[in-house]
Coordinates of C-alpha atoms in Angstrom, one line a residue:
Chain E
X1 CA 106.3 137.3 118.2
X2 CA 104.8 135.0 120.9
X3 CA 107.5 134.1 123.5
X4 CA 108.0 130.5 124.3
X5 CA 107.4 130.1 128.0
X6 CA 107.0 127.1 130.3
X7 CA 103.3 128.0 130.6
X8 CA 102.9 127.9 126.8
X9 CA 104.7 124.5 126.6
X10 CA 102.4 123.1 129.2
X11 CA 99.3 124.5 127.5
X12 CA 100.5 122.9 124.2
X13 CA 100.7 119.5 125.9
X14 CA 97.2 120.0 127.5
X15 CA 95.8 120.9 124.1
X16 CA 97.4 117.8 122.5
X17 CA 96.0 115.7 125.4
X18 CA 92.5 117.1 124.8
X19 CA 92.4 115.7 121.3
X20 CA 90.5 118.8 120.3
X21 CA 91.9 119.9 116.9
X22 CA 90.7 123.5 117.3
X23 CA 92.7 123.8 120.5
X24 CA 95.7 121.8 119.1
X25 CA 96.2 124.2 116.2
X26 CA 96.7 127.1 118.6
X27 CA 100.0 125.5 119.6
X28 CA 101.0 123.1 116.7
X29 CA 101.5 124.4 113.2
X30 CA 99.8 122.6 110.3
X31 CA 103.2 122.0 108.7
X32 CA 104.6 120.5 111.9
X33 CA 107.4 117.9 111.4
X34 CA 108.2 115.4 114.1
X35 CA 111.1 112.9 114.3
X36 CA 110.6 109.6 116.1
X37 CA 113.9 107.8 117.1
X38 CA 115.0 104.3 116.2
X39 CA 114.5 102.1 113.2
X40 CA 111.4 100.3 114.3
X41 CA 108.1 100.6 112.4
X42 CA 107.1 104.0 113.8
X43 CA 110.5 105.7 113.4
X44 CA 111.3 108.6 111.2
X45 CA 109.9 111.9 110.3
X46 CA 106.1 112.7 110.4
X47 CA 105.5 115.5 107.9
X48 CA 102.4 117.4 108.9
X49 CA 100.1 117.9 111.9
X50 CA 97.8 115.3 110.5
X51 CA 100.5 112.7 110.3
X52 CA 101.6 113.6 113.8
X53 CA 98.1 113.2 115.2
X54 CA 97.8 109.9 113.4
X55 CA 101.0 108.8 115.1
X56 CA 99.6 109.8 118.5
X57 CA 96.5 107.7 117.7
X58 CA 98.6 104.8 116.7
X59 CA 100.7 104.8 119.9
X60 CA 97.5 105.0 121.8
X61 CA 96.0 102.1 120.0
X62 CA 99.2 99.9 120.2
X63 CA 99.2 100.5 124.0
X64 CA 95.5 100.0 124.5
X65 CA 95.3 103.5 125.8
X66 CA 97.9 102.9 128.5
X67 CA 100.5 105.2 127.1
X68 CA 101.3 108.0 129.5
X69 CA 103.9 110.8 129.6
X70 CA 104.8 112.3 133.0
X71 CA 106.4 115.6 132.4
X72 CA 109.3 116.3 134.8
X73 CA 110.9 119.5 133.6
X74 CA 110.5 122.1 131.0
X75 CA 113.2 124.4 129.6
X76 CA 112.9 127.2 127.1
X77 CA 115.0 129.4 124.9
X78 CA 114.5 131.6 121.8
X79 CA 111.8 129.9 119.9
X80 CA 112.8 126.6 121.3
X81 CA 111.8 124.4 124.2
X82 CA 112.8 121.1 125.7
X83 CA 111.2 118.9 128.2
X84 CA 112.0 115.7 129.9
X85 CA 109.2 113.1 130.5
X86 CA 108.9 109.7 131.9
X87 CA 106.9 107.5 129.5
X88 CA 105.0 104.5 130.6
X89 CA 103.0 102.1 128.4
X90 CA 101.9 98.5 128.2
X91 CA 101.4 96.9 124.8
X92 CA 97.8 96.2 124.1
X93 CA 97.0 92.6 125.1
X94 CA 100.1 92.2 127.3
X95 CA 99.8 90.8 130.8
X96 CA 99.6 93.6 133.4
X97 CA 102.7 92.4 135.1
X98 CA 104.8 91.8 132.0
X99 CA 108.5 92.9 132.4
X100 CA 109.4 92.2 128.8
X101 CA 110.9 95.2 127.0
X102 CA 108.7 94.3 124.1
X103 CA 105.6 94.8 126.2
X104 CA 106.5 97.4 128.9
X105 CA 107.9 100.9 128.3
X106 CA 109.4 102.7 131.2
X107 CA 111.8 105.2 129.8
X108 CA 112.9 108.8 130.1
X109 CA 112.2 110.7 126.9
X110 CA 113.4 114.1 125.9
X111 CA 111.5 116.4 123.5
X112 CA 113.1 119.2 121.7
X113 CA 110.8 121.5 119.9
X114 CA 111.2 124.5 117.6
X115 CA 108.5 127.2 117.7
X116 CA 107.5 129.9 115.2
X117 CA 105.0 132.6 116.1
X118 CA 103.9 130.7 119.2
X119 CA 103.4 127.3 117.5
X120 CA 105.5 124.2 117.4
X121 CA 106.9 123.6 113.9
X122 CA 109.4 120.9 114.5
X123 CA 109.8 118.2 117.2
X124 CA 112.3 115.5 118.1
X125 CA 112.0 112.7 120.6
X126 CA 115.3 111.7 122.1
X127 CA 116.5 109.1 124.5
X128 CA 119.1 108.7 127.2
X129 CA 121.3 105.9 128.4
X130 CA 120.4 102.6 126.7
X131 CA 116.7 103.6 126.4
X132 CA 117.0 103.9 122.6
X133 CA 117.3 100.1 122.7
X134 CA 114.3 99.7 124.9
X135 CA 112.3 102.1 122.9
X136 CA 113.0 100.1 119.7
X137 CA 112.0 96.9 121.4
X138 CA 108.7 98.3 122.7
X139 CA 107.7 99.5 119.2
X140 CA 109.0 96.4 117.4
X141 CA 106.5 94.7 115.1
X142 CA 106.3 91.7 117.3
X143 CA 105.5 90.6 120.9
X144 CA 107.9 88.6 123.1
X145 CA 109.4 85.6 121.3
X146 CA 109.2 87.4 117.9
X147 CA 105.5 86.8 117.4
X148 CA 104.3 89.3 114.9
X149 CA 101.2 91.3 115.5
X150 CA 98.1 89.5 114.2
X151 CA 99.3 86.1 115.3
Chain Q
X1 CA 112.9 59.9 105.5
X2 CA 114.5 62.1 102.9
X3 CA 118.1 62.9 103.8
X4 CA 119.2 66.6 103.9
X5 CA 122.0 67.0 101.4
X6 CA 123.7 70.0 99.9
X7 CA 122.1 69.1 96.6
X8 CA 118.7 69.3 98.2
X9 CA 119.5 72.6 99.9
X10 CA 120.5 74.0 96.5
X11 CA 117.4 72.6 94.9
X12 CA 115.3 74.3 97.5
X13 CA 116.8 77.7 96.8
X14 CA 116.3 77.1 93.1
X15 CA 112.7 76.3 93.6
X16 CA 112.2 79.4 95.7
X17 CA 113.9 81.5 93.1
X18 CA 111.7 80.1 90.4
X19 CA 108.6 81.6 92.1
X20 CA 106.7 78.5 91.0
X21 CA 104.6 77.4 94.0
X22 CA 104.2 73.9 92.7
X23 CA 108.0 73.5 92.8
X24 CA 108.4 75.4 96.1
X25 CA 106.1 73.0 98.0
X26 CA 108.4 70.1 97.2
X27 CA 111.0 71.7 99.5
X28 CA 109.1 74.1 101.8
X29 CA 106.3 72.8 104.2
X30 CA 103.0 74.7 104.1
X31 CA 103.4 75.2 107.9
X32 CA 106.9 76.7 107.5
X33 CA 107.9 79.3 110.1
X34 CA 110.6 81.8 109.4
X35 CA 112.3 84.3 111.8
X36 CA 113.7 87.6 110.4
X37 CA 116.2 89.2 112.8
X38 CA 116.1 92.7 114.2
X39 CA 113.3 95.0 115.4
X40 CA 112.6 96.9 112.1
X41 CA 109.2 96.5 110.4
X42 CA 110.0 93.2 108.7
X43 CA 111.4 91.5 111.8
X44 CA 109.8 88.5 113.6
X45 CA 108.2 85.2 112.8
X46 CA 106.4 84.5 109.6
X47 CA 103.9 81.7 110.3
X48 CA 103.2 79.9 107.1
X49 CA 104.6 79.3 103.6
X50 CA 102.2 82.0 102.3
X51 CA 103.4 84.5 104.8
X52 CA 107.0 83.6 104.0
X53 CA 106.4 84.1 100.2
X54 CA 104.7 87.4 100.9
X55 CA 107.8 88.4 102.8
X56 CA 110.0 87.4 99.8
X57 CA 107.7 89.5 97.6
X58 CA 108.0 92.5 100.0
X59 CA 111.8 92.3 100.1
X60 CA 111.8 92.2 96.3
X61 CA 109.5 95.2 96.0
X62 CA 111.3 97.3 98.6
X63 CA 114.6 96.7 96.7
X64 CA 113.1 97.2 93.3
X65 CA 114.1 93.7 92.4
X66 CA 117.7 94.3 93.2
X67 CA 117.9 92.0 96.2
X68 CA 120.3 89.1 95.6
X69 CA 121.7 86.3 97.7
X70 CA 125.1 84.8 96.7
X71 CA 125.4 81.4 98.4
X72 CA 128.9 80.8 99.6
X73 CA 128.8 77.5 101.6
X74 CA 126.2 74.9 102.6
X75 CA 126.4 72.7 105.6
X76 CA 124.1 69.8 106.6
X77 CA 123.3 67.6 109.6
X78 CA 120.4 65.4 110.7
X79 CA 117.3 67.1 109.4
X80 CA 119.1 70.5 109.6
X81 CA 121.1 72.7 107.2
X82 CA 122.9 76.0 107.4
X83 CA 124.2 78.2 104.6
X84 CA 126.1 81.4 104.4
X85 CA 125.2 83.9 101.8
X86 CA 126.2 87.3 100.9
X87 CA 123.2 89.6 100.4
X88 CA 123.2 92.6 98.2
X89 CA 120.3 95.0 97.7
X90 CA 119.6 98.7 96.8
X91 CA 116.5 100.2 98.2
X92 CA 113.9 101.0 95.5
X93 CA 114.4 104.5 94.2
X94 CA 117.9 105.0 95.8
X95 CA 120.8 106.3 93.7
X96 CA 122.9 103.5 92.2
X97 CA 126.0 104.7 94.0
X98 CA 124.4 105.3 97.4
X99 CA 126.7 104.2 100.2
X100 CA 124.0 104.9 102.9
X101 CA 123.3 101.8 105.1
X102 CA 119.6 102.8 104.8
X103 CA 119.9 102.3 101.0
X104 CA 122.5 99.7 100.4
X105 CA 122.7 96.2 101.9
X106 CA 126.0 94.4 101.6
X107 CA 126.0 91.8 104.4
X108 CA 126.8 88.2 105.1
X109 CA 123.7 86.4 106.2
X110 CA 123.5 82.9 107.8
X111 CA 120.4 80.7 107.3
X112 CA 119.6 77.9 109.7
X113 CA 116.9 75.6 108.6
X114 CA 115.1 72.6 110.1
X115 CA 113.7 69.9 107.8
X116 CA 111.1 67.3 108.1
X117 CA 110.5 64.6 105.5
X118 CA 112.6 66.5 103.0
X119 CA 110.9 69.8 103.5
X120 CA 112.0 72.9 105.3
X121 CA 109.7 73.5 108.4
X122 CA 111.6 76.2 110.2
X123 CA 114.1 78.9 109.2
X124 CA 116.2 81.6 110.9
X125 CA 118.2 84.3 109.3
X126 CA 121.2 85.3 111.3
X127 CA 123.9 87.9 111.1
X128 CA 127.6 88.2 112.0
X129 CA 129.7 91.0 113.3
X130 CA 127.9 94.3 113.4
X131 CA 125.7 93.4 110.4
X132 CA 122.6 93.1 112.6
X133 CA 122.9 96.9 112.8
X134 CA 123.2 97.3 109.1
X135 CA 120.4 94.9 108.4
X136 CA 118.0 96.9 110.7
X137 CA 119.1 100.1 109.0
X138 CA 118.4 98.8 105.5
X139 CA 114.9 97.6 106.4
X140 CA 114.1 100.7 108.4
X141 CA 110.8 102.4 107.5
X142 CA 112.7 105.4 106.3
X143 CA 115.3 106.6 103.8
X144 CA 118.5 108.5 104.7
X145 CA 117.7 111.5 106.9
X146 CA 114.7 109.7 108.4
X147 CA 112.3 110.4 105.5
X148 CA 109.5 107.8 105.9
X149 CA 108.4 105.9 102.8
X150 CA 105.7 107.7 100.8
X151 CA 107.3 111.1 101.3
Chain C
X1 CA 143.2 66.6 104.3
X2 CA 141.3 65.9 107.5
X3 CA 137.6 65.8 106.8
X4 CA 135.3 68.0 109.0
X5 CA 132.9 65.7 110.7
X6 CA 130.4 66.2 113.5
X7 CA 132.6 64.1 115.7
X8 CA 135.6 66.4 115.0
X9 CA 133.5 69.5 115.8
X10 CA 132.4 67.9 119.1
X11 CA 136.0 67.0 119.9
X12 CA 137.1 70.6 119.2
X13 CA 134.6 71.9 121.7
X14 CA 135.7 69.3 124.3
X15 CA 139.3 70.3 123.8
X16 CA 138.4 74.0 124.2
X17 CA 136.4 73.2 127.3
X18 CA 139.3 71.3 128.8
X19 CA 141.5 74.5 128.8
X20 CA 144.4 72.3 127.9
X21 CA 146.4 74.2 125.3
X22 CA 148.1 71.0 124.0
X23 CA 144.7 69.6 123.2
X24 CA 143.3 72.8 121.9
X25 CA 145.9 73.2 119.2
X26 CA 144.9 69.9 117.7
X27 CA 141.7 71.6 116.6
X28 CA 142.4 75.3 116.6
X29 CA 145.0 76.9 114.4
X30 CA 147.5 79.3 116.0
X31 CA 146.5 81.9 113.5
X32 CA 142.8 81.5 114.3
X33 CA 140.6 84.6 113.7
X34 CA 137.3 84.9 115.5
X35 CA 134.5 87.6 115.1
X36 CA 132.3 88.5 118.0
X37 CA 129.1 90.3 117.0
X38 CA 127.7 93.7 118.1
X39 CA 129.4 96.9 119.1
X40 CA 129.8 96.3 122.8
X41 CA 133.3 96.2 124.4
X42 CA 134.0 92.5 123.4
X43 CA 132.9 92.9 119.8
X44 CA 135.1 92.6 116.7
X45 CA 137.9 90.3 115.4
X46 CA 140.3 88.4 117.7
X47 CA 143.4 87.8 115.7
X48 CA 145.1 84.7 117.1
X49 CA 144.5 81.6 119.2
X50 CA 146.0 83.5 122.1
X51 CA 143.6 86.4 121.7
X52 CA 140.7 84.0 121.3
X53 CA 141.6 82.1 124.5
X54 CA 141.9 85.4 126.3
X55 CA 138.4 86.3 125.1
X56 CA 137.2 83.0 126.5
X57 CA 138.8 83.7 129.8
X58 CA 137.2 87.2 129.8
X59 CA 133.7 85.9 129.2
X60 CA 134.3 83.3 132.0
X61 CA 135.4 86.0 134.4
X62 CA 132.6 88.5 133.5
X63 CA 130.1 85.8 134.2
X64 CA 131.7 84.4 137.3
X65 CA 132.1 81.1 135.6
X66 CA 128.4 80.8 134.9
X67 CA 128.7 81.0 131.1
X68 CA 127.5 77.9 129.5
X69 CA 126.9 76.7 125.9
X70 CA 124.5 73.9 125.2
X71 CA 125.1 72.6 121.7
X72 CA 121.9 71.7 119.9
X73 CA 122.9 70.8 116.4
X74 CA 126.0 70.5 114.3
X75 CA 126.3 70.8 110.5
X76 CA 129.3 70.2 108.3
X77 CA 130.4 70.9 104.8
X78 CA 133.7 71.1 102.9
X79 CA 136.1 72.5 105.4
X80 CA 133.3 74.3 107.2
X81 CA 131.0 73.6 110.1
X82 CA 128.1 75.4 111.8
X83 CA 126.5 74.7 115.1
X84 CA 123.6 76.1 117.0
X85 CA 124.0 76.5 120.8
X86 CA 121.9 77.9 123.5
X87 CA 124.0 80.2 125.7
X88 CA 123.3 81.0 129.3
X89 CA 125.1 83.2 131.7
X90 CA 124.7 85.5 134.7
X91 CA 126.9 88.5 135.1
X92 CA 129.3 88.2 138.0
X93 CA 127.8 89.7 141.1
X94 CA 124.2 89.7 139.7
X95 CA 121.3 88.4 141.8
X96 CA 120.6 84.7 140.9
X97 CA 117.0 85.6 139.9
X98 CA 117.8 88.7 137.9
X99 CA 115.8 89.0 134.7
X100 CA 117.6 92.1 133.4
X101 CA 119.1 91.6 129.9
X102 CA 122.2 93.4 131.3
X103 CA 122.6 90.6 133.8
X104 CA 121.1 87.4 132.3
X105 CA 122.0 85.9 128.9
X106 CA 119.6 83.3 127.5
X107 CA 120.1 83.4 123.8
X108 CA 120.5 81.1 120.8
X109 CA 123.9 81.5 119.2
X110 CA 125.3 80.0 116.1
X111 CA 128.9 79.5 115.2
X112 CA 130.2 79.3 111.7
X113 CA 133.7 78.0 111.4
X114 CA 136.2 77.5 108.5
X115 CA 138.7 74.7 108.9
X116 CA 142.0 74.0 107.2
X117 CA 143.8 70.6 107.5
X118 CA 141.5 69.6 110.4
X119 CA 141.9 72.8 112.4
X120 CA 139.6 75.8 112.8
X121 CA 141.1 78.9 111.2
X122 CA 138.1 81.3 111.3
X123 CA 135.0 81.5 113.4
X124 CA 132.0 83.8 113.6
X125 CA 129.4 84.0 116.3
X126 CA 126.0 85.0 115.1
X127 CA 122.6 85.6 116.5
X128 CA 119.0 85.2 115.5
X129 CA 115.8 87.1 116.0
X130 CA 116.4 90.1 118.2
X131 CA 119.1 88.4 120.2
X132 CA 121.8 90.6 118.8
X133 CA 120.2 93.3 121.0
X134 CA 120.2 91.1 124.1
X135 CA 123.8 90.0 123.4
X136 CA 125.0 93.6 123.3
X137 CA 123.1 94.4 126.4
X138 CA 124.6 91.5 128.3
X139 CA 128.2 92.5 127.3
X140 CA 127.6 96.2 127.9
X141 CA 130.2 97.9 130.1
X142 CA 127.6 98.6 132.7
X143 CA 125.1 96.9 135.0
X144 CA 121.3 97.6 135.1
X145 CA 120.7 101.4 135.4
X146 CA 123.9 102.1 133.5
X147 CA 126.2 101.6 136.5
X148 CA 129.7 101.0 135.0
X149 CA 131.8 98.1 136.2
X150 CA 133.9 99.1 139.2
X151 CA 131.1 101.2 140.8
Chain B
X1 CA 120.8 130.4 144.7
X2 CA 122.6 131.0 141.4
X3 CA 120.1 131.1 138.5
X4 CA 120.8 128.9 135.5
X5 CA 121.0 131.2 132.5
X6 CA 122.1 130.7 128.9
X7 CA 125.2 132.8 129.7
X8 CA 126.1 130.5 132.6
X9 CA 125.6 127.4 130.4
X10 CA 127.9 128.9 127.8
X11 CA 130.5 129.8 130.5
X12 CA 130.4 126.2 131.7
X13 CA 131.2 124.9 128.2
X14 CA 134.0 127.5 127.9
X15 CA 135.4 126.4 131.2
X16 CA 135.3 122.8 130.2
X17 CA 137.0 123.6 126.9
X18 CA 139.8 125.4 128.7
X19 CA 140.8 122.3 130.5
X20 CA 141.7 124.4 133.5
X21 CA 140.4 122.5 136.5
X22 CA 140.2 125.6 138.7
X23 CA 137.8 127.2 136.1
X24 CA 135.9 123.9 135.6
X25 CA 134.9 123.6 139.2
X26 CA 133.2 126.9 139.2
X27 CA 130.6 125.2 137.0
X28 CA 130.8 121.5 137.5
X29 CA 130.3 119.9 140.9
X30 CA 133.0 117.5 142.2
X31 CA 130.2 114.9 142.6
X32 CA 129.0 115.3 139.1
X33 CA 127.4 112.2 137.5
X34 CA 127.2 111.9 133.7
X35 CA 125.4 109.3 131.6
X36 CA 126.8 108.4 128.1
X37 CA 124.2 106.6 125.9
X38 CA 124.4 103.3 124.1
X39 CA 126.1 100.0 125.1
X40 CA 129.5 100.5 123.5
X41 CA 132.6 100.7 125.6
X42 CA 132.2 104.3 126.8
X43 CA 128.5 104.0 127.7
X44 CA 127.1 104.3 131.2
X45 CA 127.4 106.6 134.2
X46 CA 130.5 108.4 135.1
X47 CA 130.5 109.0 138.8
X48 CA 132.6 112.1 139.6
X49 CA 134.1 115.1 138.0
X50 CA 137.4 113.3 137.7
X51 CA 135.8 110.4 135.9
X52 CA 133.9 112.8 133.6
X53 CA 137.2 114.6 132.8
X54 CA 138.9 111.3 132.1
X55 CA 136.0 110.5 129.7
X56 CA 136.6 113.8 127.9
X57 CA 140.3 113.0 127.6
X58 CA 139.4 109.6 126.2
X59 CA 137.1 110.9 123.6
X60 CA 139.7 113.4 122.6
X61 CA 142.4 110.7 122.3
X62 CA 140.2 108.3 120.4
X63 CA 139.4 111.0 117.9
X64 CA 143.0 112.3 117.6
X65 CA 141.7 115.7 118.9
X66 CA 139.2 116.0 116.1
X67 CA 136.1 115.8 118.3
X68 CA 134.1 119.0 118.2
X69 CA 130.8 120.2 119.5
X70 CA 129.0 123.0 117.8
X71 CA 126.3 124.3 120.1
X72 CA 123.1 125.3 118.3
X73 CA 120.6 126.2 121.0
X74 CA 120.5 126.5 124.8
X75 CA 117.4 126.2 126.9
X76 CA 117.0 126.8 130.6
X77 CA 114.6 126.1 133.4
X78 CA 114.6 125.9 137.2
X79 CA 118.0 124.4 138.0
X80 CA 118.1 122.6 134.7
X81 CA 119.4 123.3 131.2
X82 CA 119.4 121.6 127.9
X83 CA 121.4 122.3 124.8
X84 CA 121.5 120.8 121.3
X85 CA 124.9 120.4 119.6
X86 CA 126.2 119.0 116.4
X87 CA 129.1 116.7 117.1
X88 CA 131.8 116.0 114.6
X89 CA 134.7 113.6 115.0
X90 CA 137.1 111.4 113.0
X91 CA 138.5 108.3 114.7
X92 CA 142.3 108.6 115.3
X93 CA 144.1 107.1 112.3
X94 CA 141.1 107.1 110.0
X95 CA 141.4 108.5 106.4
X96 CA 140.3 112.1 106.3
X97 CA 137.6 111.3 103.8
X98 CA 136.2 108.2 105.5
X99 CA 132.4 108.0 105.4
X100 CA 132.3 104.9 107.6
X101 CA 130.1 105.3 110.7
X102 CA 132.8 103.5 112.6
X103 CA 135.2 106.3 111.7
X104 CA 133.2 109.5 111.2
X105 CA 130.7 111.0 113.7
X106 CA 128.3 113.6 112.4
X107 CA 125.4 113.6 114.8
X108 CA 123.1 115.9 116.6
X109 CA 123.4 115.4 120.3
X110 CA 121.5 117.0 123.2
X111 CA 122.6 117.5 126.7
X112 CA 120.3 117.7 129.7
X113 CA 121.9 119.0 132.8
X114 CA 120.7 119.4 136.4
X115 CA 122.3 122.2 138.4
X116 CA 122.7 122.9 142.1
X117 CA 123.9 126.2 143.4
X118 CA 125.2 127.2 140.0
X119 CA 127.1 124.0 139.3
X120 CA 126.2 121.1 137.1
X121 CA 125.5 118.0 139.2
X122 CA 124.1 115.6 136.6
X123 CA 124.3 115.4 132.9
X124 CA 122.8 113.1 130.2
X125 CA 123.8 112.9 126.6
X126 CA 121.0 112.0 124.3
X127 CA 120.4 111.4 120.6
X128 CA 117.6 111.9 118.1
X129 CA 116.4 109.9 115.1
X130 CA 118.7 106.9 114.4
X131 CA 121.8 108.7 115.7
X132 CA 121.9 106.3 118.7
X133 CA 122.9 103.7 116.2
X134 CA 125.6 105.8 114.6
X135 CA 126.9 106.9 118.0
X136 CA 127.4 103.3 119.1
X137 CA 129.1 102.5 115.9
X138 CA 131.5 105.4 116.3
X139 CA 132.5 104.4 119.8
X140 CA 132.7 100.7 119.0
X141 CA 135.9 98.9 120.0
X142 CA 136.8 98.3 116.4
X143 CA 137.4 100.0 113.1
X144 CA 135.6 99.3 109.8
X145 CA 135.5 95.5 109.1
X146 CA 135.5 94.7 112.9
X147 CA 139.2 95.2 113.3
X148 CA 139.7 95.8 117.0
X149 CA 141.9 98.6 118.2
X150 CA 145.5 97.7 118.5
X151 CA 145.5 95.6 115.3

């Protein structure tokens, strides 16, 4: 059994950030499941590593590559880890100085992950305070004023 | 100018229900805009009659044809109307007796419509009480337990 | 039977605005029920004219008297009326230029009212688009950053 | 410096459960701050141990003593801990078999806590999936149908 350590959690995030699938599968199981909070278009369970990576690509595309997670703390337990990040993002095409919750994300996010044999098999994003509201606004299918994407 | 009367509102709903585009355009303008509440996948502005009809088709498909609006009252003013309906629907594939808000809709909905020359040019769906919550749950991109459509 | 007309709806709002109970009871029944949307502290049914007037006083107090409804349209039917208003308000103590949804309300609200013998016996506030979210943020028990009232 | 260990986290919960303030202050700082998610009446920051204990008393009262947290996992880091619990509760006065989200809580909750010298100084409750919605429904100021407490 590979112990879950802070170093291993950090290495998993680095592998994910690299976008290199051969590195990613050292830390993420092929049968990974991941739960995105809310009831906006991206919410719900993603049922494999491929679906999860597609989700990552989608969030990158929707934010024009601006999506960023600053990791603040990492906690570990028996085959589990949790980390707290601050997420920033600006919706693709939005004005740089937009303060609209439909265009700017600036929220503390919590990740809870279950590991098996050194790989992540299940993940949950969670939110604090009233950030679940802001999160659902940011991933809404529309821009400020209710304008749906594509218009 | 064609006056907005309760009879005309009823006739508009009948035309919409018929699915016959030649009848529909007697009551709905080609440049109709319609706003769906919430931040679930269907929410936001639909920007033409065609987009609105596509939305109607989508709601029919997502509910396996079970979606139903019972009109309770109609109110009219100068080139405006409002009506209160009770909406029922069961998500396609859900058990008939499901009580989950992600599978069963049972909500009072308010429609506010602006008319021009006898045709509807703008519509808003609205909700009362805590039904905005239930509405967003019903149109969420997942079934109970967060299972995304297609799984 | 007293018919519900636009003039009568306007007169009811004027009476309510006057704060003069002897005028108010010409238009609002003593057994009035009123439903406030959302699940914030003010949400739910108010079960008498007295409770409704207390609610009005509370909204005035929470907004330091800044709460304002601009009526845009009125619609009537048989013993029913609906109107669409634009509501503005700034939370008491908030900076004049605050753009936080927890401090500034700027939302389209509709009211659906049932009348009996010329008096309102039941009312519902409703919201369009994603304004149910904004409405619940404005009436949240806390200011921006989650600071609860009194701190 | 007292290290944060799983044993210490468990002891803190046991102390809290005992209701004995002399035990509680071994694990919780007097200047504890705690953030409850959502925009329902209980949401926002509680700004001292006394306010936090009052919150605990309120949740117990609102649930007729039925509120229960089953701790599933504990994770620790440098002066931080996180745990995942399953929370159950039935609103005081609700039928035992109620399935209404306004009466029954059945949600996975996580806690993220910062520690200083062996005592918790800051805590956040968070939620996964669409449980933020359910959580706000459960702590709404009304029972099913929008009936406000006291009616």
